[in-house]
Amino acid sequence: MIPSLNSVALHDVVDQQLVRFTGMIQDMQNPEMYLEQYEVQDSITKQTTVKMGKYRDIPACGPDEVFIDDSRSNVHRERQVLCCISIPALNPWVKQLLATGTDRHTEVKPLQHENKRAYSDESASSNKALSSSISPPGTSVKRVCCDKKHVPRNVRCDTELHLPLPESQAKTCLVKVYDSDPALALNDMIEVVGFLSVDPRLCLISEEMEDEGAQFHNLPGSLVPRLHAVSVRKLKHNNPLLELNFCSSADEVLGLARLVRQDLHLVLSQVLLGDHLAANYFICHLISSVFQRSELLALGQLSLNISNVVCGHGYTEKLYTVLRQLVTKSHYQPLTIENLNKCTFTPKKDYDANRLVSGILQLSTQTHLVLDETCLEPGQLDSNGVHNVAALGTLISQQKVDYDFQFYKLEFKADVPVLVLSEGKSLLPNDVAVPLEPDSKCLETWNEIFEAVNHYLQEPVLQRLRKYLTAVRLLEYCLPQDLEQVIQDDFVRLRRETDTKTSASDLHLLLVLSRLVSLSQGEGTLSRESWDLACSMEKQRKQRINGRVHQP
Amino acid sequence: MAGKDYINDKEKLKQFLIEFAAIDAEGHKDFKYVHQLVKIAHREKVALIFELDDVYEFDSGLAEAIVNNTRRYVSIASEVVYEMLPDYKQREVTAKDSLDVYIEHRLLMEQRLHQPGEQRDPRNKYPPELMRRFEIYFKDLSLNKPIPVRDVKAEHIGKLVTVRGIVTRCTEVKPMMVVATYTCDQCGAETYQPVNSLTFMPLAMCPSEDCRVNKAGGRLYLQTRGSKFIKFQELRIQEHSDAVPVGNIPRSLTVLCRGETTRQALPGDHVSVSGIFLPLLRTGFRQIAQGLLSETFMDAHRVVHLNKTEVDEAPAADLTPEEVQQLTHEDFYGLLASSLAPEIYGHEDVKKALLLLLVGGVDRRPQGMKIRGNINICLMGDPGVAKSQLLSYIDRLAARSQYTTGRGSSGVGLTAAVMKDPLTGEMMLEGGALVLADQGICCIDEFDKMADSDRTAIHEVMEQQTISIAKAGIMTSLNARVSILAAANPAFGRYNPRRTVEQNIQLPAALLSRFDLLWLIQDRPDRDNDLRLAQHITYVHQHCKQPPATVQALDMRVMRRYIALCKKQEPVIPEELTDYIVDSYVEMRKEARNGKDMTFTSARNLLAILRLSTALARLRLSEQVEKEDVKEAIRLTEMSKDSLNHAEDRHGRAQNVMDRIYSVIRELAGESKTVKMADVLERCASKGYTPDQVEECLEEYEELNVWLINQARTKITFV
C-alpha cells in the first residue's frame, strides 16, 4: 500500500518515494516549462549522458557530472501545477477512518521510521517539527539553518491563505500533472499518486528568489511538498465507507434504503423536535445535488431554510453535531454581524503573491454549509458584509460563486447544499422554507432528546446512515414517460386551484422534490406514489406558511 | 539548422530594405523602409519596425523563417541595418546625448589607432550593441491570429507569437544595462562587456595587452556614462475572462519590454502583445538549483493598447458562414428574441422589446438638440415572474452593462458622488452605475426603491443622457448614454388593476413617461399555456436539457457579435413614411382620449415608436426604416399598453363609478384623515359625476366602514 500524505507525516517518507494524496484543487498555477530530456557531462571522462527529467525537480547529476545547459538533446515540455489542499470541511469521523485505514497499511511501508507516534498529534506538530527534522545531505547545512528564521515568519501564514476554512491539520501540496487533463477543474476532489519531491535544495532556491511572485512557487518542500503525479483520479464522493465507483456495494445499500430512511427519519424528526414534515424535507436536502445547469438555473439543489428555531441557546450547535456525524463534509457558519463583516467569503486573486486567496465559499461539491442566523443581531453591515451576503445569495439561488480576479470576476460553479437556520424568515433566499412546528413536549426536553439521539447513533447505525446518504445521492434517476401526463395535468390543476400562486418555479421545485423523495427510497425512477408524496409535502408546507402568516 | 543559409538571408533582408515599396492610393511608390532608415541615420527615430506582411510579400520563406526563429533574425537585421546606415546619412548629425558623443569619439579613436593589417584584440573591440542607436522590431503577420495565453506552449519557444490579455502588473521603467563599459585604473584602457541576461557578473581584472604583459593587475571600474542602457519594463498579462475554460484559473504570462515597447500599458489595460516566447536563463547557483525548470517570458516586439471597443468589435467580423446561415433564418427576429433567456418560458413580446433595447435606436442631433436613441424599458409585475432573471440575462448578454438595485450597494448610488480620497484628502468624483454603464445598458432592479437623490438625477439621464454634478465645488456634467432596463415591484405586493400605474409603482408620471415601453408581466392561469409550460419543465427534468424547440436558441456569443454588427447600422426614416407615422400617432392619441386608459399617450410615445422602428431596421441590417418596422413598433407599444390595461380582466369587473368616485375622494384626502364634504362635491362635480352618484358612493363606503360621516354631513373621516 502506498503511504498517504494526508495522514503520514512528511518525515516518515523520503524524497522520490511514491505516495498518495487526496485533496481539493484550490489553485492552478501557470504551467511549468521543464526539460523532459537533458544531457549531463562527466567532467572527468567528458562523456555525456542523456537523462529523463520527468517526475523530478532537480537534475540527477552525479558528483562529477555537469548539467549541460544548451545541449541539442534537451527537450522542453510543460507540466501543470495544481495547488491542492486536503479537502476542506472534512468531518472528524472521515478523518479518523482515513487515518486508521492508512495506519493498518503503513505496517508494510517500505521505509520505516523507528518512532511512530499517533498520527493525530503528529501531523498537528509536524509543521514545526519538520524544518529541523530534514537535514540536507552534505551541502550547506548553514543555509538551511538560516532560512529557518525566515520561513516560519511569513510562510506559515502563507499556507493558511490557501485554506477556505481554518483547520489545524490541513495540508497543502503542489501537484505537478503531466499530459494535463483538461477536465480537471478548480475545487475538484482528486486522488493523486505520484513521486514525492522534498529535496532540501528546493528551498534554497526560494532563498535566492527575490521575485515575490515566485515566493509561493518555491515554498520549502518541508511545508508544501511537491508531488509529481503518475496518476490523477477525480473523486465523485469521499465517503471512506464506500468504494469509489461503489457498484458492488450499491445494491446492498439500496436494498435497505427504505429501512435506513426510516431510521434517519426517526432521528431527524426527534432532533427537529417532533416535526415530521421538516424531517422529510431535511432528508431530501441531505441528498440533494445539482444535476443540471443552464444559464440562470441550477436544477437539483434544494436549499432549506428551517425557520422558527426558537428554543434556547445551543440548539443549533447540537443540531449541527448530529448532522456532522452523518455527512462527510460540512461546515457550520454562525452568521453574526462580525462574521459577515470580517470573514472573506469569496476567494480573491492576489497578484502580488500570484495566488488565489481562498474564502469560505471555496468548497468542494457536496460540502454541507449550515448558516446559523439565530445568532444574528441588529447592527451595521459594511460594504464587505453586503458583498458577503450577496455572495451567499447567489450561491444559494444559482449555485455559483463569483471569484474576484480584481480586473474581472470569474464565475465558478458550486454544488453546496445550504441549510439556513433562522428564527423568522431568513434574509437569504432559499428553495424551501419550512417553519418548524415543535412538539410542546419535545420543546421542554430537547436536551434529553439530543442525549438520547447521540446514544442511539452508535457505530453500526451511523455507518448505515452514512453509506446510505452517499449512495443514494449518486443514484441514476429517470422520469418515466407515462408520468409526464400526470405531472402536467396536476400542474394545470394546481394553477387553477391556487389562482396563479403556483408558478413555473414551483413546478421545478416539485419535480426536484419528487426526484429526491424517490431517490431517498432507493428508487431510480419516479413513481406515482413519490410524486403524490412530494405534492402533499408541498401542500402541507404551504398551508403551514400561510397559517403562520395569518396567525399574527 | 545547420543547413540554413544565414548569409543568404542577410542579403535578402538588405535587398528587402532597399527595394521594398508600398504602392499607395495614387500609384506612387513609397519606399517606406528607406524612409525609416534615413530617419534612423539622423537619430530622429529609434525603432525600425519590420512588418512581416511586407516581408511575406517580398519573400514568403523569409517571413516564415523570421517567425520561427525571431531572435536570430533580430541580430541579423541589426547587422544589416548597421552596415547600411552610413549610406543613408545625408548630413551631419548633432549629438543628442552623451552616448552619441562617446560613440563619435570611439569611432574617431578607432580610425586613428587602427593601422591597416593590425589584428585587434577582440575584447577591446567595440561590441556592436554599444554603437547602435536603433532598435529592431518585427510586427507579426496579420494572418497570424492572436493565440490564447493558455495555448502558448513549449513548442512556441523562440517563435514570434501574438497574445491578448489584460495587464495585471507592471513595474516601473528602469534602465537596463546592455553594454557595460569599464576603464582600467592602471592602463586606462576601456573594456566592454555585452549583457544579454537579466544579471551579469562584473569583470574585475583588466584584460588589455598592457596590463597582461606588465602584470600590472589593473582593476576595472564601471563607467556609467560610457555604458549603454536601455529602457526596461516588466509586464504581467492575464488572459481575458472569456478565454478561461469553465472551472479554471486564468493563466498569466510575463512580458519583458525593452526600449520603445515600454510605457505602452498600465494595469487594467487590454493589450495585444507580439513577442518572442523564450525561456528565462538564470545564471550561477540558481541555475544549478533550478536545473530542470525554466521560467518563461515573452520578449515584446509590439505592445498595442486595445480600447474596449476594439476588444468588443473584433469578433463581429468573425461571423462564420454557418452562423450567418443561422441568422438569415426566415423568422430571425423571433429566433433572436426567443434566444434571449431561453430558460424563461414565454413572454415573447417582452423578449422582443428587450432585443430592441439591446440593439438600440439611432441618436439624432438636429441643430444641437439631442434626441436619444437608447430605448428605456421598465418591467413591472408581481413578485416571482422572472423579472430579475430577465435583467440578469440581459446584463450578461450586453457587451457593456451594469447591474444594480435601486438602493445600490455602495454609497455612490446610481449617479455619481463626490468622495474624499483617503490618501491625498482631495475631493474626487466617483461614478455610479449609470456613469459606468455609459454606452451600454444599466439594469436596475427594485427601481421603485430608489433613493430620492437618485430619483431626481435619473430624469436627466433618461432624456438628456447626462448627469450634472454640482457638489463640493465640483461642477461638471458626465455622459451617461445608457439604456435603462428597470424592474419594479408593485407597491402593494401585487399589481392592483384598479389603480393607475403611478400609484402601483409609486413613481411620478414624469419618470414613467420616459420609459419607451412599460411592461406589466403578469401570470394568469390559462390551460393551454400552463400545459405547455408544464411540458417544457418536465422535459428539462427528464432529459437534462432544453427541449428541442422549433427554433434552436442561439449561442450567446453569436448573439453578441450579431448585435455588435447591428449597432453599426444607421438607418434613416424615409420621407414617405412620415404620413403613416403621423396618422398612427394621431389615432393613438384619439384612442387614448376615448378609452379608459391607465397610461398616457404623449409626444414621447411618438419618439418611442421612432426609436423602436429604427432599432428594428438595424436588426435587419437595413439602411432604411420600412413600413413593417413601424407597424411592429406600434404593435409592441400597443401590446405594452394592453398588458397594463388588460390587468383588469382578471378580476372580471371594470372599475365602476363608485370606485372612481372613491379614488377621487381618497386622492383629495391625501395624507390627512378628514375631508370636507363641500370640497368633495365640488371636485366630483368638476369630474362630471352627479351629486346622486356621489351620495350613493358615500353611503356604500360608509356601510363598508371605510369612512365615517358626521351628523351634519359636512365632514368625512377615514377610519
CSV table of C-alpha atoms in Angstrom, one decimal, chain A residues 26-35 38 52-54 56-60 67 69 72 76-80 143 176 180 182 184-187 201-202 204-205 208-214 217-218 291-292 294-297 299-300 349 351-354 356 383 386-387 398 400 403 405 407-413 477-482 484-485 487-489 491-493 495-496 499-505 507-509 511-512 515, chain B residues 1-2 149-155 157 166-169 234 236-242 244-254 266-270 277-279 281-283 285-296 341-345 382-385 388-393 396 408-410 494 522-546 555-556 650-651:
chain,number,residue,atom,x,y,z
A,26,GLN,CA,-7.5,25.1,-4.7
A,27,ASP,CA,-5.5,27.0,-7.2
A,28,MET,CA,-4.0,26.4,-10.6
A,29,GLN,CA,-0.7,28.0,-11.3
A,30,ASN,CA,0.9,28.8,-14.6
A,31,PRO,CA,2.2,25.7,-16.3
A,32,GLU,CA,5.9,25.0,-15.8
A,33,MET,CA,8.3,24.5,-18.5
A,34,TYR,CA,10.7,21.7,-17.7
A,35,LEU,CA,13.3,19.6,-19.5
A,38,TYR,CA,18.6,16.7,-20.7
A,52,MET,CA,15.0,11.9,-18.4
A,53,GLY,CA,13.6,14.8,-16.5
A,54,LYS,CA,10.1,13.7,-15.9
A,56,ARG,CA,11.8,15.4,-10.8
A,57,ASP,CA,12.6,18.9,-9.9
A,58,ILE,CA,16.3,18.8,-9.8
A,59,PRO,CA,18.6,17.2,-12.4
A,60,ALA,CA,20.1,14.0,-11.2
A,67,PHE,CA,24.5,19.8,-16.4
A,69,ASP,CA,22.6,24.0,-20.5
A,72,ARG,CA,20.8,19.8,-28.5
A,76,HIS,CA,11.3,21.3,-23.3
A,77,ARG,CA,7.9,20.1,-22.1
A,78,GLU,CA,5.2,21.5,-20.0
A,79,ARG,CA,3.5,20.3,-16.8
A,80,GLN,CA,0.6,21.7,-15.0
A,143,ARG,CA,21.9,27.8,4.6
A,176,LYS,CA,2.5,18.6,-10.9
A,180,SER,CA,-2.6,17.6,-18.4
A,182,PRO,CA,-8.3,19.5,-19.3
A,184,LEU,CA,-9.6,18.9,-14.1
A,185,ALA,CA,-11.3,21.9,-12.7
A,186,LEU,CA,-11.0,24.1,-9.7
A,187,ASN,CA,-12.5,22.7,-6.5
A,201,ARG,CA,17.9,22.0,-2.3
A,202,LEU,CA,14.5,23.3,-3.4
A,204,LEU,CA,17.4,27.0,-1.2
A,205,ILE,CA,16.0,28.4,-4.4
A,208,GLU,CA,17.5,33.2,-3.7
A,209,MET,CA,14.4,34.3,-5.3
A,210,GLU,CA,13.7,37.9,-4.6
A,211,ASP,CA,10.9,37.8,-7.0
A,212,GLU,CA,7.8,38.0,-4.9
A,213,GLY,CA,5.6,36.1,-7.4
A,214,ALA,CA,7.8,33.1,-7.2
A,217,HIS,CA,6.1,28.7,-6.0
A,218,ASN,CA,9.1,27.8,-4.0
A,291,PHE,CA,-27.7,17.6,-11.8
A,292,GLN,CA,-28.2,20.1,-14.5
A,294,SER,CA,-28.3,26.2,-17.7
A,295,GLU,CA,-27.6,29.9,-17.8
A,296,LEU,CA,-29.5,31.0,-14.8
A,297,LEU,CA,-30.8,27.8,-13.3
A,299,LEU,CA,-31.6,22.1,-11.1
A,300,GLY,CA,-31.4,19.6,-8.4
A,349,LYS,CA,-6.7,36.7,-6.6
A,351,TYR,CA,-1.5,39.4,-7.9
A,352,ASP,CA,1.4,40.3,-5.7
A,353,ALA,CA,1.9,36.8,-4.5
A,354,ASN,CA,0.3,35.3,-7.6
A,356,LEU,CA,-5.7,32.7,-5.2
A,383,SER,CA,-19.5,47.0,2.3
A,386,VAL,CA,-23.0,43.4,1.9
A,387,HIS,CA,-20.9,41.7,-0.6
A,398,GLN,CA,-27.7,29.8,-8.5
A,400,LYS,CA,-22.2,29.6,-8.3
A,403,TYR,CA,-14.3,34.8,-7.7
A,405,PHE,CA,-9.8,38.5,-10.0
A,407,PHE,CA,-9.9,43.1,-13.1
A,408,TYR,CA,-12.9,41.0,-13.6
A,409,LYS,CA,-15.0,38.4,-11.8
A,410,LEU,CA,-15.0,34.9,-12.9
A,411,GLU,CA,-17.9,32.6,-12.2
A,412,PHE,CA,-17.2,29.2,-10.7
A,413,LYS,CA,-19.8,26.6,-10.3
A,477,TYR,CA,-32.5,8.8,-11.9
A,478,CYS,CA,-35.1,9.0,-14.7
A,479,LEU,CA,-38.5,10.4,-15.1
A,480,PRO,CA,-40.7,7.8,-16.9
A,481,GLN,CA,-42.7,8.9,-19.9
A,482,ASP,CA,-46.1,7.8,-18.5
A,484,GLU,CA,-45.4,13.1,-17.7
A,485,GLN,CA,-49.1,13.5,-18.4
A,487,ILE,CA,-47.5,15.8,-13.8
A,488,GLN,CA,-48.7,18.2,-16.5
A,489,ASP,CA,-52.3,17.7,-15.5
A,491,PHE,CA,-49.7,21.4,-12.6
A,492,VAL,CA,-52.5,22.8,-14.7
A,493,ARG,CA,-55.0,21.9,-12.0
A,495,ARG,CA,-52.6,26.6,-11.2
A,496,ARG,CA,-56.3,26.8,-11.5
A,499,ASP,CA,-55.2,31.2,-8.5
A,500,THR,CA,-51.8,31.7,-10.2
A,501,LYS,CA,-49.9,31.4,-6.9
A,502,THR,CA,-48.2,28.3,-8.4
A,503,SER,CA,-45.6,29.4,-10.8
A,504,ALA,CA,-43.0,27.7,-13.0
A,505,SER,CA,-40.5,27.7,-10.2
A,507,LEU,CA,-43.1,23.1,-10.7
A,508,HIS,CA,-39.3,23.0,-10.8
A,509,LEU,CA,-39.3,22.6,-7.1
A,511,LEU,CA,-40.0,17.9,-9.8
A,512,VAL,CA,-36.8,18.2,-7.8
A,515,ARG,CA,-36.8,13.2,-7.5
B,1,MET,CA,19.5,24.1,-38.5
B,2,ALA,CA,22.9,23.5,-39.9
B,149,VAL,CA,-2.4,32.8,-23.3
B,150,ARG,CA,-3.3,29.3,-22.4
B,151,ASP,CA,-2.1,27.9,-25.7
B,152,VAL,CA,1.3,29.4,-25.6
B,153,LYS,CA,3.2,26.2,-25.0
B,154,ALA,CA,6.7,24.7,-25.2
B,155,GLU,CA,6.5,24.4,-28.9
B,157,ILE,CA,9.7,28.7,-27.7
B,166,ILE,CA,-5.3,42.2,-19.5
B,167,VAL,CA,-2.3,43.8,-17.8
B,168,THR,CA,-2.3,42.9,-14.1
B,169,ARG,CA,1.1,44.2,-13.0
B,234,GLU,CA,8.2,44.0,-16.9
B,236,ARG,CA,2.4,40.6,-16.5
B,237,ILE,CA,-0.6,39.9,-18.6
B,238,GLN,CA,-3.5,37.6,-17.8
B,239,GLU,CA,-6.0,36.1,-20.2
B,240,HIS,CA,-9.4,37.6,-20.7
B,241,SER,CA,-12.2,36.3,-18.7
B,242,ASP,CA,-14.0,34.9,-21.8
B,244,VAL,CA,-10.8,30.9,-19.5
B,245,PRO,CA,-12.4,27.5,-19.7
B,246,VAL,CA,-15.1,26.8,-17.1
B,247,GLY,CA,-13.6,25.8,-13.8
B,248,ASN,CA,-10.1,27.0,-14.5
B,249,ILE,CA,-8.0,29.8,-13.1
B,250,PRO,CA,-6.9,32.4,-15.6
B,251,ARG,CA,-3.3,32.0,-16.7
B,252,SER,CA,-0.8,34.7,-17.0
B,253,LEU,CA,2.4,35.5,-18.8
B,254,THR,CA,5.4,37.6,-18.1
B,266,LEU,CA,-0.9,50.2,-17.4
B,267,PRO,CA,-2.5,47.7,-15.1
B,268,GLY,CA,-6.1,47.0,-16.2
B,269,ASP,CA,-5.4,47.8,-19.8
B,270,HIS,CA,-6.4,45.4,-22.5
B,277,PHE,CA,8.4,33.4,-26.3
B,278,LEU,CA,11.6,32.4,-24.5
B,279,PRO,CA,12.9,30.6,-21.5
B,281,LEU,CA,18.1,32.0,-18.4
B,282,ARG,CA,19.4,32.0,-14.9
B,283,THR,CA,23.0,32.1,-14.1
B,285,PHE,CA,23.9,29.0,-8.4
B,286,ARG,CA,20.3,29.5,-9.1
B,287,GLN,CA,20.7,27.8,-12.5
B,288,ILE,CA,22.1,24.7,-10.9
B,289,ALA,CA,19.4,24.5,-8.3
B,290,GLN,CA,16.7,25.3,-10.7
B,291,GLY,CA,18.0,22.8,-13.1
B,292,LEU,CA,15.2,21.3,-14.9
B,293,LEU,CA,12.8,24.1,-14.7
B,294,SER,CA,12.9,27.2,-16.7
B,295,GLU,CA,10.7,30.2,-16.3
B,296,THR,CA,9.4,31.6,-19.5
B,341,ALA,CA,-33.1,33.8,-21.7
B,342,PRO,CA,-34.3,30.6,-23.3
B,343,GLU,CA,-35.0,29.1,-19.9
B,344,ILE,CA,-37.6,31.6,-19.2
B,345,TYR,CA,-40.7,30.4,-20.9
B,382,ASP,CA,-46.0,40.5,-9.4
B,383,PRO,CA,-43.1,39.0,-7.5
B,384,GLY,CA,-41.8,35.8,-8.9
B,385,VAL,CA,-42.4,36.4,-12.6
B,388,SER,CA,-34.9,39.7,-12.2
B,389,GLN,CA,-33.8,36.7,-14.3
B,390,LEU,CA,-34.5,38.6,-17.4
B,391,LEU,CA,-32.5,41.5,-16.1
B,392,SER,CA,-29.5,39.5,-15.2
B,393,TYR,CA,-29.6,37.7,-18.5
B,396,ARG,CA,-24.7,39.0,-19.1
B,408,GLY,CA,-27.4,50.3,-4.7
B,409,SER,CA,-24.8,48.6,-2.7
B,410,SER,CA,-22.2,51.3,-2.3
B,494,ARG,CA,-49.5,42.6,-6.2
B,522,GLN,CA,-48.5,39.0,-15.3
B,523,ASP,CA,-49.1,35.5,-14.6
B,524,ARG,CA,-52.6,34.3,-15.4
B,525,PRO,CA,-53.8,30.8,-15.3
B,526,ASP,CA,-54.5,29.7,-18.9
B,527,ARG,CA,-54.9,26.0,-19.6
B,528,ASP,CA,-53.0,25.8,-22.8
B,529,ASN,CA,-50.2,28.0,-21.7
B,530,ASP,CA,-49.9,26.2,-18.4
B,531,LEU,CA,-49.8,22.8,-20.1
B,532,ARG,CA,-47.1,23.9,-22.5
B,533,LEU,CA,-45.1,25.3,-19.6
B,534,ALA,CA,-45.5,22.1,-17.7
B,535,GLN,CA,-44.4,20.1,-20.7
B,536,HIS,CA,-41.4,22.3,-21.1
B,537,ILE,CA,-40.3,21.9,-17.5
B,538,THR,CA,-40.8,18.2,-17.3
B,539,TYR,CA,-38.8,17.8,-20.4
B,540,VAL,CA,-35.9,19.7,-18.8
B,541,HIS,CA,-36.0,17.5,-15.8
B,542,GLN,CA,-36.5,14.3,-17.7
B,543,HIS,CA,-33.8,14.7,-20.3
B,544,CYS,CA,-31.5,17.1,-18.6
B,545,LYS,CA,-31.5,19.6,-21.5
B,546,GLN,CA,-33.7,22.2,-23.1
B,555,ASP,CA,-25.3,30.9,-28.6
B,556,MET,CA,-24.7,34.0,-26.5
B,650,ARG,CA,-58.5,39.2,-14.1
B,651,HIS,CA,-60.9,40.5,-11.6
